[in-house]
Coordinates of C-alpha atoms in Angstrom, one line a residue:
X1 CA 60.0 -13.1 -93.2
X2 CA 62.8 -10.6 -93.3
X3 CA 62.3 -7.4 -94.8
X4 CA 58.7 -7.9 -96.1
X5 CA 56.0 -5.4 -95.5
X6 CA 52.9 -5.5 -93.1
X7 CA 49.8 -5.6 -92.9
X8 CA 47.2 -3.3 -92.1
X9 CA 49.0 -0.5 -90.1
X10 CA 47.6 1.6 -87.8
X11 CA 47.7 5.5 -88.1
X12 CA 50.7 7.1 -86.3
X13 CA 50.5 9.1 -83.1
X14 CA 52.5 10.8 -80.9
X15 CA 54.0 9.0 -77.6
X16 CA 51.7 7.9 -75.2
X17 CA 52.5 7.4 -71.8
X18 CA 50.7 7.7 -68.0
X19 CA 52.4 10.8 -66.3
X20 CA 52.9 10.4 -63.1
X21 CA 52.0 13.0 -60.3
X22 CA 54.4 16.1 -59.6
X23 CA 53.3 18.5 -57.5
X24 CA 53.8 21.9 -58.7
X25 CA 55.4 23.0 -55.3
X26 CA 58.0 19.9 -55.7
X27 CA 58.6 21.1 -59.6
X28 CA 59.4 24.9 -58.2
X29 CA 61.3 23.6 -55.5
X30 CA 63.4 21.7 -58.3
X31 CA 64.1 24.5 -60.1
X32 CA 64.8 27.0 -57.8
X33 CA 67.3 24.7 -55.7
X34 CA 69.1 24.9 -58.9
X35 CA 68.7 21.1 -59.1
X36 CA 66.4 20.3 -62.0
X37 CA 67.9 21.2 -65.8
X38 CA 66.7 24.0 -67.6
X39 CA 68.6 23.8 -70.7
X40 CA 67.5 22.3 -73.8
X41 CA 69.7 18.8 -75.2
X42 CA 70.0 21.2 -78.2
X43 CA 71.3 24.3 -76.3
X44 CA 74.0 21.9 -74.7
X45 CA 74.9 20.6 -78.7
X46 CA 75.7 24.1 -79.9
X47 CA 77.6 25.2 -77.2
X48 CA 80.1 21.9 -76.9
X49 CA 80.2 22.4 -80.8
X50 CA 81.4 26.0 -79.8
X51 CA 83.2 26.0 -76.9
X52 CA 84.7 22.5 -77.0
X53 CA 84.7 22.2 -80.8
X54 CA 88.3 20.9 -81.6
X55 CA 88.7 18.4 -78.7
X56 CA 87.8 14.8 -78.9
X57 CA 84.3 13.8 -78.6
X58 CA 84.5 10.2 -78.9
X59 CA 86.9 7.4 -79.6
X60 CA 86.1 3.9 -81.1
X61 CA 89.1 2.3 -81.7
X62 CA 91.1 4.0 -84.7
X63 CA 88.1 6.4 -85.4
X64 CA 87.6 9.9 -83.5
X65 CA 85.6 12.7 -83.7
X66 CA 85.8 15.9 -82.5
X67 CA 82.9 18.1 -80.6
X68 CA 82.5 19.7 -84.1
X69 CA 82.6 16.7 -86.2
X70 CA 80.2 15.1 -83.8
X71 CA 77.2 17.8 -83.6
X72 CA 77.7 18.5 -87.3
X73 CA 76.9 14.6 -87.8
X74 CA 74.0 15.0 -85.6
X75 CA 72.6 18.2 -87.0
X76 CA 72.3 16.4 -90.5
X77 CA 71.0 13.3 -88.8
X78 CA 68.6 15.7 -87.6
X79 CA 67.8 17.3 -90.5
X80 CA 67.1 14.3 -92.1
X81 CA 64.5 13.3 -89.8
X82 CA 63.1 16.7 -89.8
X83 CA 62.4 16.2 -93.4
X84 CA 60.5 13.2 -92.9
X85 CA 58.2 15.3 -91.2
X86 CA 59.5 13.1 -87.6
X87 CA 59.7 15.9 -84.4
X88 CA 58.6 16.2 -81.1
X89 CA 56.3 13.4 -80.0
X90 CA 57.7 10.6 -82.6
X91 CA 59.6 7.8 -81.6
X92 CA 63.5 7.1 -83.2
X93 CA 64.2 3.3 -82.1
X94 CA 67.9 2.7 -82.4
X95 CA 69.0 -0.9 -81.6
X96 CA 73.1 -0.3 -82.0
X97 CA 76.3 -1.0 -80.7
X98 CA 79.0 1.3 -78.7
X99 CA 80.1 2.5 -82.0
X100 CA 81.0 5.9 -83.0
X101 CA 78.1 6.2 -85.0
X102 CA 75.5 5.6 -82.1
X103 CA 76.4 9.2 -80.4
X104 CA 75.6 10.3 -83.7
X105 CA 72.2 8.7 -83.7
X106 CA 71.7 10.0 -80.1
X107 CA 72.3 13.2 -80.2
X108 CA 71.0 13.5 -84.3
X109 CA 67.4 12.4 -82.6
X110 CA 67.1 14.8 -80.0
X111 CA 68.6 18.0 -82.9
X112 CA 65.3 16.8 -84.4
X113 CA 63.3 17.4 -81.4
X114 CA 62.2 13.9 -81.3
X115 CA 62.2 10.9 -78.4
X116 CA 64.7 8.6 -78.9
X117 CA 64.2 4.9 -77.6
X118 CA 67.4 3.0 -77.6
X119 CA 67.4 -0.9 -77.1
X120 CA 70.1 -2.7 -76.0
X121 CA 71.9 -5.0 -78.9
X122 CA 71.2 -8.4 -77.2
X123 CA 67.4 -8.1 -77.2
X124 CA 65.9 -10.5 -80.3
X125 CA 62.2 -10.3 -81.8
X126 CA 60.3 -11.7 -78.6
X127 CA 61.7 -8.4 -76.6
X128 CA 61.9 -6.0 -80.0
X129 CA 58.5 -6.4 -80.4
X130 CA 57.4 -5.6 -76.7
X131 CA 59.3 -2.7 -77.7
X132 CA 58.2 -1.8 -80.9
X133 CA 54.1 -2.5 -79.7
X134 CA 54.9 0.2 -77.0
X135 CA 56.1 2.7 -78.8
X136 CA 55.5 2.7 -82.1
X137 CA 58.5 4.6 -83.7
X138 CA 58.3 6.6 -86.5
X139 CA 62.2 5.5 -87.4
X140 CA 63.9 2.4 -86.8
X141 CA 68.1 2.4 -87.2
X142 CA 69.9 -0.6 -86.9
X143 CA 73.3 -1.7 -88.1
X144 CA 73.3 -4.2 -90.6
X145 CA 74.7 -7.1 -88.9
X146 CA 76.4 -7.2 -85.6
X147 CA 78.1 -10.7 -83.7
X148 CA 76.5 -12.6 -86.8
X149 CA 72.9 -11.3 -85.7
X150 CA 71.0 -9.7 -88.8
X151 CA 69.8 -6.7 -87.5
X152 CA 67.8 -5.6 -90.7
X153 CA 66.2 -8.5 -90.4
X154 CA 65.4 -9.0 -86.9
X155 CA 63.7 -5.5 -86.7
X156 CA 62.1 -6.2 -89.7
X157 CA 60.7 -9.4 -88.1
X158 CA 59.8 -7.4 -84.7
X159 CA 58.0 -4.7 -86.4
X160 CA 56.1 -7.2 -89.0
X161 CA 54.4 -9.3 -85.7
X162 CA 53.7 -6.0 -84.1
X163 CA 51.7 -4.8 -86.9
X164 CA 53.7 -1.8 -87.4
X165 CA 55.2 -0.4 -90.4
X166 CA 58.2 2.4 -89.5
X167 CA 57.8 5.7 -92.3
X168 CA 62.0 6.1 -92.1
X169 CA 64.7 2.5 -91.9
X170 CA 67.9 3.7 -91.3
X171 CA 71.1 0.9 -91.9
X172 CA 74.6 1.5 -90.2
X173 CA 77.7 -0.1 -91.9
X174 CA 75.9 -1.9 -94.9
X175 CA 73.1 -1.8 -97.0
X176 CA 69.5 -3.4 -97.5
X177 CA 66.8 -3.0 -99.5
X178 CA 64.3 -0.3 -98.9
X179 CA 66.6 1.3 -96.0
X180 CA 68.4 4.5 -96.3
X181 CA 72.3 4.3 -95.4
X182 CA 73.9 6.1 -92.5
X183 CA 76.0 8.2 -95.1
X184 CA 72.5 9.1 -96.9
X185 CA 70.8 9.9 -94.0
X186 CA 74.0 12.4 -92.7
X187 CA 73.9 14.2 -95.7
X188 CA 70.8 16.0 -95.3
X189 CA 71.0 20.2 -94.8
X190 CA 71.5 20.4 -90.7
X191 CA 69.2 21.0 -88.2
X192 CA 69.1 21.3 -84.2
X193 CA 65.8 22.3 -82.9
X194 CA 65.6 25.6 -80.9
X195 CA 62.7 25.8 -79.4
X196 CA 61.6 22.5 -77.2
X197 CA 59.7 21.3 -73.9
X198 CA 61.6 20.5 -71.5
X199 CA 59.2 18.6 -69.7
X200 CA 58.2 16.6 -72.7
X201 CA 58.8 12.8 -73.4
X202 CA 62.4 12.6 -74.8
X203 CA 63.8 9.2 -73.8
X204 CA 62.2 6.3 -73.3
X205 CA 64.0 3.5 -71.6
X206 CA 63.2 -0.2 -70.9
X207 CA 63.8 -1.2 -67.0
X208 CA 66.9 -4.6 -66.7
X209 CA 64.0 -6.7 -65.5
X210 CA 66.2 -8.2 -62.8
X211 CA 62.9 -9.6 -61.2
X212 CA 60.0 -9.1 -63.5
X213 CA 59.6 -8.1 -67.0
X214 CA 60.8 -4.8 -68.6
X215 CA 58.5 -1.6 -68.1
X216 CA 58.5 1.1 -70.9
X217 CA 60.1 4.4 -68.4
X218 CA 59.4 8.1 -70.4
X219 CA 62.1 10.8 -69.5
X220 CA 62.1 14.0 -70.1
X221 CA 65.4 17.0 -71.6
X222 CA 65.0 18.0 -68.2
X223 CA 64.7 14.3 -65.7
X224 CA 67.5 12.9 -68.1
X225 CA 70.0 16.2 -67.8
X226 CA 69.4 16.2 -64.6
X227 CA 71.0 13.5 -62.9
X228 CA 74.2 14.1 -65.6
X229 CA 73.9 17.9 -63.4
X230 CA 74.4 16.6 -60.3
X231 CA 77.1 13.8 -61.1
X232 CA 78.9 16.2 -62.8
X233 CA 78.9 18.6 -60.0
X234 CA 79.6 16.0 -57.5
X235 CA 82.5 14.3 -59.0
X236 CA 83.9 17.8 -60.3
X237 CA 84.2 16.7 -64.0
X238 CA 85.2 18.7 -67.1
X239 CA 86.3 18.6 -70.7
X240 CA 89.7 17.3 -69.6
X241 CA 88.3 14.1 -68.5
X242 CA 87.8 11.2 -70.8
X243 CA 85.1 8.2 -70.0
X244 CA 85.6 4.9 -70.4
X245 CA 82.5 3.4 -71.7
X246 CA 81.9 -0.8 -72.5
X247 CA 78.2 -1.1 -70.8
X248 CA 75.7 -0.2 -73.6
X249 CA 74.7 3.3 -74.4
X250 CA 70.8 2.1 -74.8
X251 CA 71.4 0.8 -70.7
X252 CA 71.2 3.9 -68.1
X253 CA 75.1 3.5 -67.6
X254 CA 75.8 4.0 -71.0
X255 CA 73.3 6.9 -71.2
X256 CA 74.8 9.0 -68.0
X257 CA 78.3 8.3 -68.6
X258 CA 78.6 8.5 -72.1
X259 CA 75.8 11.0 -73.4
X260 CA 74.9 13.1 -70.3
X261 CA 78.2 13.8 -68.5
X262 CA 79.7 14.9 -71.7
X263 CA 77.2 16.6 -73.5
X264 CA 77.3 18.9 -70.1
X265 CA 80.9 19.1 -69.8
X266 CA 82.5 18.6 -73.1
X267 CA 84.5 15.6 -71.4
X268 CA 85.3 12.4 -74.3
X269 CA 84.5 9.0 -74.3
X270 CA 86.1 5.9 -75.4
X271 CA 83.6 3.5 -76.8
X272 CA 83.8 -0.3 -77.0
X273 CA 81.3 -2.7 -78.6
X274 CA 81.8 -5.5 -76.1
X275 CA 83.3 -5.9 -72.8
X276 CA 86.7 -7.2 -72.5
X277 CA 89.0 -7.1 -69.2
X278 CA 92.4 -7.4 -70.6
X279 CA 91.4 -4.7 -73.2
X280 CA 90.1 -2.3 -71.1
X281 CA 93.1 -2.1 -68.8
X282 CA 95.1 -1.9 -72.1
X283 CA 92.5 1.3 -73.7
X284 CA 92.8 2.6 -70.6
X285 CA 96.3 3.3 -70.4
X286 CA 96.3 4.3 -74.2
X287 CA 93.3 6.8 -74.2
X288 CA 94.5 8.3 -70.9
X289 CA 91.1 7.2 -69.5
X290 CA 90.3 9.8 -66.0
X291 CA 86.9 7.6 -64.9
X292 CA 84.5 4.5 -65.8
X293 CA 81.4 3.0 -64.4
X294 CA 80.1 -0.4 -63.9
X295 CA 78.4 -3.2 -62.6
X296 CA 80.4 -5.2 -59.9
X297 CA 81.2 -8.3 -62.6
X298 CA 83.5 -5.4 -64.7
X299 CA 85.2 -4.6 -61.6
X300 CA 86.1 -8.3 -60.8
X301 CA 87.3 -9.0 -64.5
X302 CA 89.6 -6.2 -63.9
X303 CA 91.1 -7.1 -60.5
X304 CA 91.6 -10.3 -61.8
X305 CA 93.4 -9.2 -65.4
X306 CA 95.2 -6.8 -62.6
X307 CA 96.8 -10.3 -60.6
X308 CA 97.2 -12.3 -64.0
X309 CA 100.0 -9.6 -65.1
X310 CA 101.2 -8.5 -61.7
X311 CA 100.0 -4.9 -61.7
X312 CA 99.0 -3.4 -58.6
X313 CA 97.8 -0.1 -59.6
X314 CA 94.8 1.0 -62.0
X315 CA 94.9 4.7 -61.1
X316 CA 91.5 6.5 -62.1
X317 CA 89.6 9.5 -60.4
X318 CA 86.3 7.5 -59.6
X319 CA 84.5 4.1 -60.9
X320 CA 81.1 5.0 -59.7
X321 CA 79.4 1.4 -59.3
X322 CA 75.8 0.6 -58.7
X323 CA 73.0 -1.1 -60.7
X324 CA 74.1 -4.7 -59.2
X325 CA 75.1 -5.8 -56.0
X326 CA 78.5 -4.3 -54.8
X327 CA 79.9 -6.3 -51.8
X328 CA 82.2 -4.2 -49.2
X329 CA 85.1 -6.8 -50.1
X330 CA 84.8 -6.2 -53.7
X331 CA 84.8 -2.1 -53.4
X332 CA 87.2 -2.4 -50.5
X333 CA 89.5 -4.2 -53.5
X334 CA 89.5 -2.0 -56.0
X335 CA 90.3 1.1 -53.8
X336 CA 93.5 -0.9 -53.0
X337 CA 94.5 -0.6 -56.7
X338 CA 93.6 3.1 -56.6
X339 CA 90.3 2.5 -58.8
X340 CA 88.4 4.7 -56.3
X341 CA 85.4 3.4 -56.7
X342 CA 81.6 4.8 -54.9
X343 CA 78.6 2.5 -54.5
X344 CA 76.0 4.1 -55.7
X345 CA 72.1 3.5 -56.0
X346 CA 69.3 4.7 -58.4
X347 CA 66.8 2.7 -61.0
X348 CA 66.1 3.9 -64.4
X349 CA 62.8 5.2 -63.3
X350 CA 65.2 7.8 -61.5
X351 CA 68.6 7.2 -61.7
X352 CA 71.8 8.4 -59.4
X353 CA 69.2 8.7 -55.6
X354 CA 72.5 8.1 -53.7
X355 CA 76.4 8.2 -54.6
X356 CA 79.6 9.3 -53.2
X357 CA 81.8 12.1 -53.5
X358 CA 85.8 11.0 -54.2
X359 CA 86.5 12.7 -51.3
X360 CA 84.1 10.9 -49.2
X361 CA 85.8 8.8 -46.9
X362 CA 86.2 5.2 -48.0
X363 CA 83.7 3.6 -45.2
X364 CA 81.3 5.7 -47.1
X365 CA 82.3 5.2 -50.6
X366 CA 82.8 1.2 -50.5
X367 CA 81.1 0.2 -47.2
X368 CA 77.7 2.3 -47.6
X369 CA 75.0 3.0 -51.5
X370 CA 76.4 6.6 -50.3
X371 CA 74.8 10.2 -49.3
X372 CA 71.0 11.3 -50.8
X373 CA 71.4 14.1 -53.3
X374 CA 70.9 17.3 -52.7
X375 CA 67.0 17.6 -54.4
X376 CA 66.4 14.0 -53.4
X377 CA 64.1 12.7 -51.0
X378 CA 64.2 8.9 -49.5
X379 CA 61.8 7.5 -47.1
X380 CA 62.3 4.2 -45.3
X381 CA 58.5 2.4 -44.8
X382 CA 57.3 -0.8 -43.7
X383 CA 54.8 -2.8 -45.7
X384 CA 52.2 -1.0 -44.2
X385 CA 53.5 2.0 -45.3
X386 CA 54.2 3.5 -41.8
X387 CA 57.6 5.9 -41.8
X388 CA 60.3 3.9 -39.9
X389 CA 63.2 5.8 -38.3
X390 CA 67.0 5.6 -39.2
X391 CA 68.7 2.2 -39.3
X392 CA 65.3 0.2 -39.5
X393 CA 64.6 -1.7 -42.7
X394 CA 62.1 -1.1 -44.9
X395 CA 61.1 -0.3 -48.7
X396 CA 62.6 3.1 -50.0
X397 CA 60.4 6.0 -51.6
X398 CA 62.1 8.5 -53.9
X399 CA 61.5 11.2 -55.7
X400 CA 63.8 13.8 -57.0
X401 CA 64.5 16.1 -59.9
X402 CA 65.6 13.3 -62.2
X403 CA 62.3 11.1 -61.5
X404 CA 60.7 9.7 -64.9
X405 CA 57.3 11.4 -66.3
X406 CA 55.9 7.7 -66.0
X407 CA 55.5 4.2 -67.1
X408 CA 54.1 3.8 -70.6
X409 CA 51.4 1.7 -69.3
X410 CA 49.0 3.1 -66.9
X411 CA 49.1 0.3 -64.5
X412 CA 52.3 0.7 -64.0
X413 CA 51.9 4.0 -63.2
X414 CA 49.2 3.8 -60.8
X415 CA 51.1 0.8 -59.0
X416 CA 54.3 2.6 -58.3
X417 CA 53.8 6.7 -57.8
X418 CA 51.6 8.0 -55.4
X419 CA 49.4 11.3 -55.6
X420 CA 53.0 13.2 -53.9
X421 CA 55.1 12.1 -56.8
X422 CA 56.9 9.2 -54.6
X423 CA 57.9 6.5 -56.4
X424 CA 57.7 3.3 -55.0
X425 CA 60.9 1.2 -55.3
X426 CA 61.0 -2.3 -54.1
X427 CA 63.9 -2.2 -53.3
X428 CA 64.9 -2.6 -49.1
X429 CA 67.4 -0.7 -47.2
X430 CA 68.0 1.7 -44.6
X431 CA 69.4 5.2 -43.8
X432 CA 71.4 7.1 -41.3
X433 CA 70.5 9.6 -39.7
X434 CA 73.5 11.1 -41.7
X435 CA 71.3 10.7 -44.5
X436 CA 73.4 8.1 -45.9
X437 CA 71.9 5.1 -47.8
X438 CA 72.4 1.3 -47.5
X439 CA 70.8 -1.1 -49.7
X440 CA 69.6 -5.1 -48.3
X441 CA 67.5 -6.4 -51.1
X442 CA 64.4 -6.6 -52.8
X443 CA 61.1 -7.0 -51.4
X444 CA 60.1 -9.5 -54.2
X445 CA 63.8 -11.1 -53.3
X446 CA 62.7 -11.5 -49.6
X447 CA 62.9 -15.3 -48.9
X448 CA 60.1 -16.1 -46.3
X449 CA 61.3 -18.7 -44.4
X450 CA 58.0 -19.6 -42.3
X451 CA 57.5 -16.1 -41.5
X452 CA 60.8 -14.9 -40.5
X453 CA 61.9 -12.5 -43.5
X454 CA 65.8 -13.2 -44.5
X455 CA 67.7 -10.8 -47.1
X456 CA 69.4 -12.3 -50.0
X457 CA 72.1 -9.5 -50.0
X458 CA 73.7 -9.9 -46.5
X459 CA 74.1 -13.8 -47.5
X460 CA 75.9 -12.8 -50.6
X461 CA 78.0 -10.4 -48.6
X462 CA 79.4 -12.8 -46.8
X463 CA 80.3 -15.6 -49.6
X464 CA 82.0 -12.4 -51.7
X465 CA 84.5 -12.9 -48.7
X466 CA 85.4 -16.3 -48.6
X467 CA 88.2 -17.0 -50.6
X468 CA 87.1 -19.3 -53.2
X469 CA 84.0 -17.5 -54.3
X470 CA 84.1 -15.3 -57.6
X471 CA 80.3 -14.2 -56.9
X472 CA 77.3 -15.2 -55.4
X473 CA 73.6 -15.0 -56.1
X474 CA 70.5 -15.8 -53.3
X475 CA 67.2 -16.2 -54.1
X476 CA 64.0 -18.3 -52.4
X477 CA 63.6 -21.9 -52.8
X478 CA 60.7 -23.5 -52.5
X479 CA 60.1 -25.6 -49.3
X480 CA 57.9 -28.4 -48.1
X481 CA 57.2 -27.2 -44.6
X482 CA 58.6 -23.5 -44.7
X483 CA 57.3 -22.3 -47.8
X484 CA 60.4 -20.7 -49.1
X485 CA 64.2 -21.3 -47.7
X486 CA 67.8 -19.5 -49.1
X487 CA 69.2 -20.9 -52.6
X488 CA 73.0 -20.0 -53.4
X489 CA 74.1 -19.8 -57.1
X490 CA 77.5 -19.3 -57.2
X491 CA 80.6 -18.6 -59.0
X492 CA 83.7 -20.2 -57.9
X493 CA 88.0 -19.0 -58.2
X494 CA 90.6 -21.5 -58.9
X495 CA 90.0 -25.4 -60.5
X496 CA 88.6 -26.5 -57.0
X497 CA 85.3 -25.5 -55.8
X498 CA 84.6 -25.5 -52.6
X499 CA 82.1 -28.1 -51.0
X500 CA 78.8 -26.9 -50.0
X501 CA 79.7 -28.2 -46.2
X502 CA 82.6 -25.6 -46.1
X503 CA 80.7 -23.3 -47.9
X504 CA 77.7 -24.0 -44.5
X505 CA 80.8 -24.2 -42.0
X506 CA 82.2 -20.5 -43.7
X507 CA 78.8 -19.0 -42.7
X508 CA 78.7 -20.3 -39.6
X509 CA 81.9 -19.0 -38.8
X510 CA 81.1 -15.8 -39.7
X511 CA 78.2 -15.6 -37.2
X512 CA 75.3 -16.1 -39.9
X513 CA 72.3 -17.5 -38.0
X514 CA 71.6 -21.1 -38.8
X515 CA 68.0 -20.7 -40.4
X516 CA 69.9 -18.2 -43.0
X517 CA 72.3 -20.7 -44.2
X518 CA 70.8 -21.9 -47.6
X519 CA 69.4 -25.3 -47.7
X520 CA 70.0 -25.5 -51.8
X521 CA 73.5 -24.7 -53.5
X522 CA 74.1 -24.6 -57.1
X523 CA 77.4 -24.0 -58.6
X524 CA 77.2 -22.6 -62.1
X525 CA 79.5 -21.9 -64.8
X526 CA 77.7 -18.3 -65.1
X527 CA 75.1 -16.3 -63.9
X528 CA 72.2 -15.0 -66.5
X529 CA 72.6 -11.7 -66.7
X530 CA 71.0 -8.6 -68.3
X531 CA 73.2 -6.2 -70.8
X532 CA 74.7 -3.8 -68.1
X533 CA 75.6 -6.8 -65.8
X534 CA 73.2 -7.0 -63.3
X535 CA 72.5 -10.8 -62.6
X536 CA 68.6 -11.8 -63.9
X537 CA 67.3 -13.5 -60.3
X538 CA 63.7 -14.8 -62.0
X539 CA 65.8 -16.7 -63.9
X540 CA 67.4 -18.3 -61.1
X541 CA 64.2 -18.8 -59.4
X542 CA 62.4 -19.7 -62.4
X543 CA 64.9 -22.8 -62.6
X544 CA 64.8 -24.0 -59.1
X545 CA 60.7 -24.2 -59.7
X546 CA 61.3 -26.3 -62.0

């Protein structure tokens, strides 16, 4: 198949997506709280290029680019879409790696005015075309190959099933036929749109699917800057920081860390195409890294690199972690080694709810999902939807200055916002009446064991602390009599693993009621996992239906 063409191809159209409600008492609340952006991705391009224009913008390996060199990159990128007639309301897809040439892309789609859809690298045609069906892009950039996968061809593949035929192909380091080069495409006259709405679609992202399927998630200049506002404000960062960025810049973490913090501070950002332990501790030390973000697995991989060479001490001014489980232990670790880390909690559908300040206290940073930001609202409600009061669990409703415009798909829409702009989560917690935020689960993780609801998360709490457990994953199990009964996956240190008896005995100990102890263990090699780490649960399940 290839590169071929299509078939019949319908006409283009703008980006269609179900908004979801926002009351226009909440959207003047936003902005004047001071909480919701008001300045244009464009705006924020100029005036890095102007203020910040001779310090380093990004780093991938023996390649950097300054602020100027950056924008300038972008502007033509931007032209060149511009004079293919693509603006606001089209669609750039951009499958790449963490390379340099991606924060070109980025930044290029938005000079255009456009709404750019990344796609994280690992996805192949079944997912691509999911993609491609929902939105439609006008433009499609890809890099040649990457890891052995041909990416020409794959999207190629992904927009021939869909039925769609892209007006602009855009190849990154290599050619193909009927596909404009990077180089060719940057040499265009430059162009960064003035004049833009704010609250229009400009990103689209595609939810991790931990537990379902991935939902097409619009975001607007002003949801997206947003929550880059507040972490910047928060965690006090500036142009002298530098990020340290491995997760991929299509995932959330990728987006906040390495296009919204610094496009709002003029801070830098060290790029790496793939996620190695020993080599970040090494580009972290070279690049004079200040801060990095990440799923729990990172920070084990770097505690343990850490004990393999006998260094006690990875000095940065905050790891904000969230988007996975984060056990106490784990966070508790790499404070010791002066990571200062801050559990944090958000979705893409609004990202950064909760987080920690560095000078929070670290029973709040490591032992709590942290303090509600200021503009954000969380309600705690049964599954009648009644209001519960601090320390009960129950499902969280958000919503906040950096909530999405919507699902793509209408159904999705109407299923998770109400009429008052709350989102509905699924995810189960509690709060404080501090106003601080702990996370237990999800309600479609709930085992029901006979009726009595058990949380997968406070199991896996408890293995992260025995000492022969790397990491743990719960999920329900079918069961004859019960219906549905605890199921450990699990990760194990050292040659020996331990036997499921002492694993039952360990829980025990630790004062774990009996009908919680899971009645199915499964050590594994790995865990399935989606691009930013988080571990894929269906899957789990999925196997133990089998």
């Amino acid at each position: 198949m290839g590169h071929g063409a299509v078939g019949r191809v319908p006409p283009m159209s703008p980006l269609e997506y179900a908004p979801a409600a926002l009351p226009d008492e909440l959207a003047s609340f936003y902005r004047r709280g001071g909480y919701r952006s008001t300045v244009s991705l464009g705006s924020l391009m100029r005036r890095n290029r102007q203020e910040f224009g001779v310090l380093p913008a990004v780093i991938d390996g023996d390649v950097s680019l300054d602020w100027s060199e950056l924008i300038n990159l972008a502007a033509r990128f931007g032209g060149y879409l511009r004079s293919h007639g693509i603006g606001p309301g089209d669609v750039v897809l951009w499958q790449l790696p963490n390379w340099w040439e991606s924060l070109a892309v980025a930044y290029g789609v938005w000079a255009a005015g456009a709404v750019s859809s990344p796609v994280v690298p690992i996805y192949r045609e079944h997912e691509l075309r999911q993609v491609v069906e929902a939105v439609r892009p006008r433009c499609v950039v890809v890099p040649e190959s990457f890891r052995g996968v041909d990416h020409v061809a794959l999207v190629s593949d992904a927009c021939q099933a869909a039925g769609h035929r892209p007006d602009q192909r855009v190849v990154l380091r290599g050619t193909a036929p009927g596909w404009t080069t990077f180089d060719d495409a940057t040499s265009a006259a430059p162009h960064i749109v003035d004049d833009v709405d704010l609250d229009a679609p400009a990103l689209v992202g595609f939810t991790s699917g931990t537990t379902s399927g991935a939902k097409g998630v619009a975001h607007s200049s002003a949801s997206f800057i947003s929550s880059g506002l507040r972490s910047t404000r928060q965690a006090g960062y500036s142009w002298k920081d530098r990020v340290y960025m491995p997760a991929p810049l299509a995932h959330a973490t990728g987006l906040l860390s390495a296009v919204a913090i610094p496009s709002y501070t003029g801070c830098s950002v060290v790029l790496r195409d793939r996620w190695d332990a020993e080599q970040a501790i090494d580009d972290m030390a070279m690049f004079d890294v200040t801060f990095s973000s990440g799923a729990a697995i990172f920070i084990q991989e770097l505690l343990a690199v850490l004990e393999s060479r006998g260094q006690d001490r990875l000095e940065l001014s905050g790891y904000p972690c969230g988007g996975s489980t984060i056990p106490t232990s784990l966070a508790l670790a790499a404070e010791a080694v002066g990571m200062h880390p801050a559990r944090s909690w958000g979705m893409t559908e609004c990202p950064g709810v909760t987080s920690s300040a560095p000078f929070e206290p670290k029973e709040i940073r490591c032992g709590t999902d942290g303090r509600i930001a200021p503009g954000c609202e969380v309600r705690v409600v049964d599954f009648d939807g009644k209001d519960l009061g601090p320390d009960a669990i129950g499902e969280f409703l958000i919503r906040g200055p950096q909530r999405a415009l919507g699902y793509l798909d209408p159904e999705h829409t109407a299923e998770a916002f109400d009429d008052e702009g709350w989102f509905r989560t699924g995810d189960l917690g509690f709060l404080t009446a501090e106003g601080v935020l702990s996370m237990t689960g999800r309600s479609k993780e709930i085992i029901n064991r006979g009726g009595e609801k058990i949380s997968g998360r406070e199991i896996e709490d408890l293995l992260a602390q025995h000492p022969g457990i790397a990491e743990a994953s719960v999920v329900p199990a079918p069961h004859p009599r019960l219906g549905e009964q605890p199921a450990a996956f699990f990760l194990t240190l050292g040659a020996t693993a331990p036997t499921e008896k002492d694993l039952c005995d360990f829980l025990r100990d630790a004062g774990l009621a009996p009908q919680k102890i899971p009645g199915v263990w499964r050590h594994v090699a790995e865990l399935p996992r989606t691009a930013s780490g988080k571990v894929k649960k269906y899957v789990l399940q999925a196997e133990l239906a089998d």
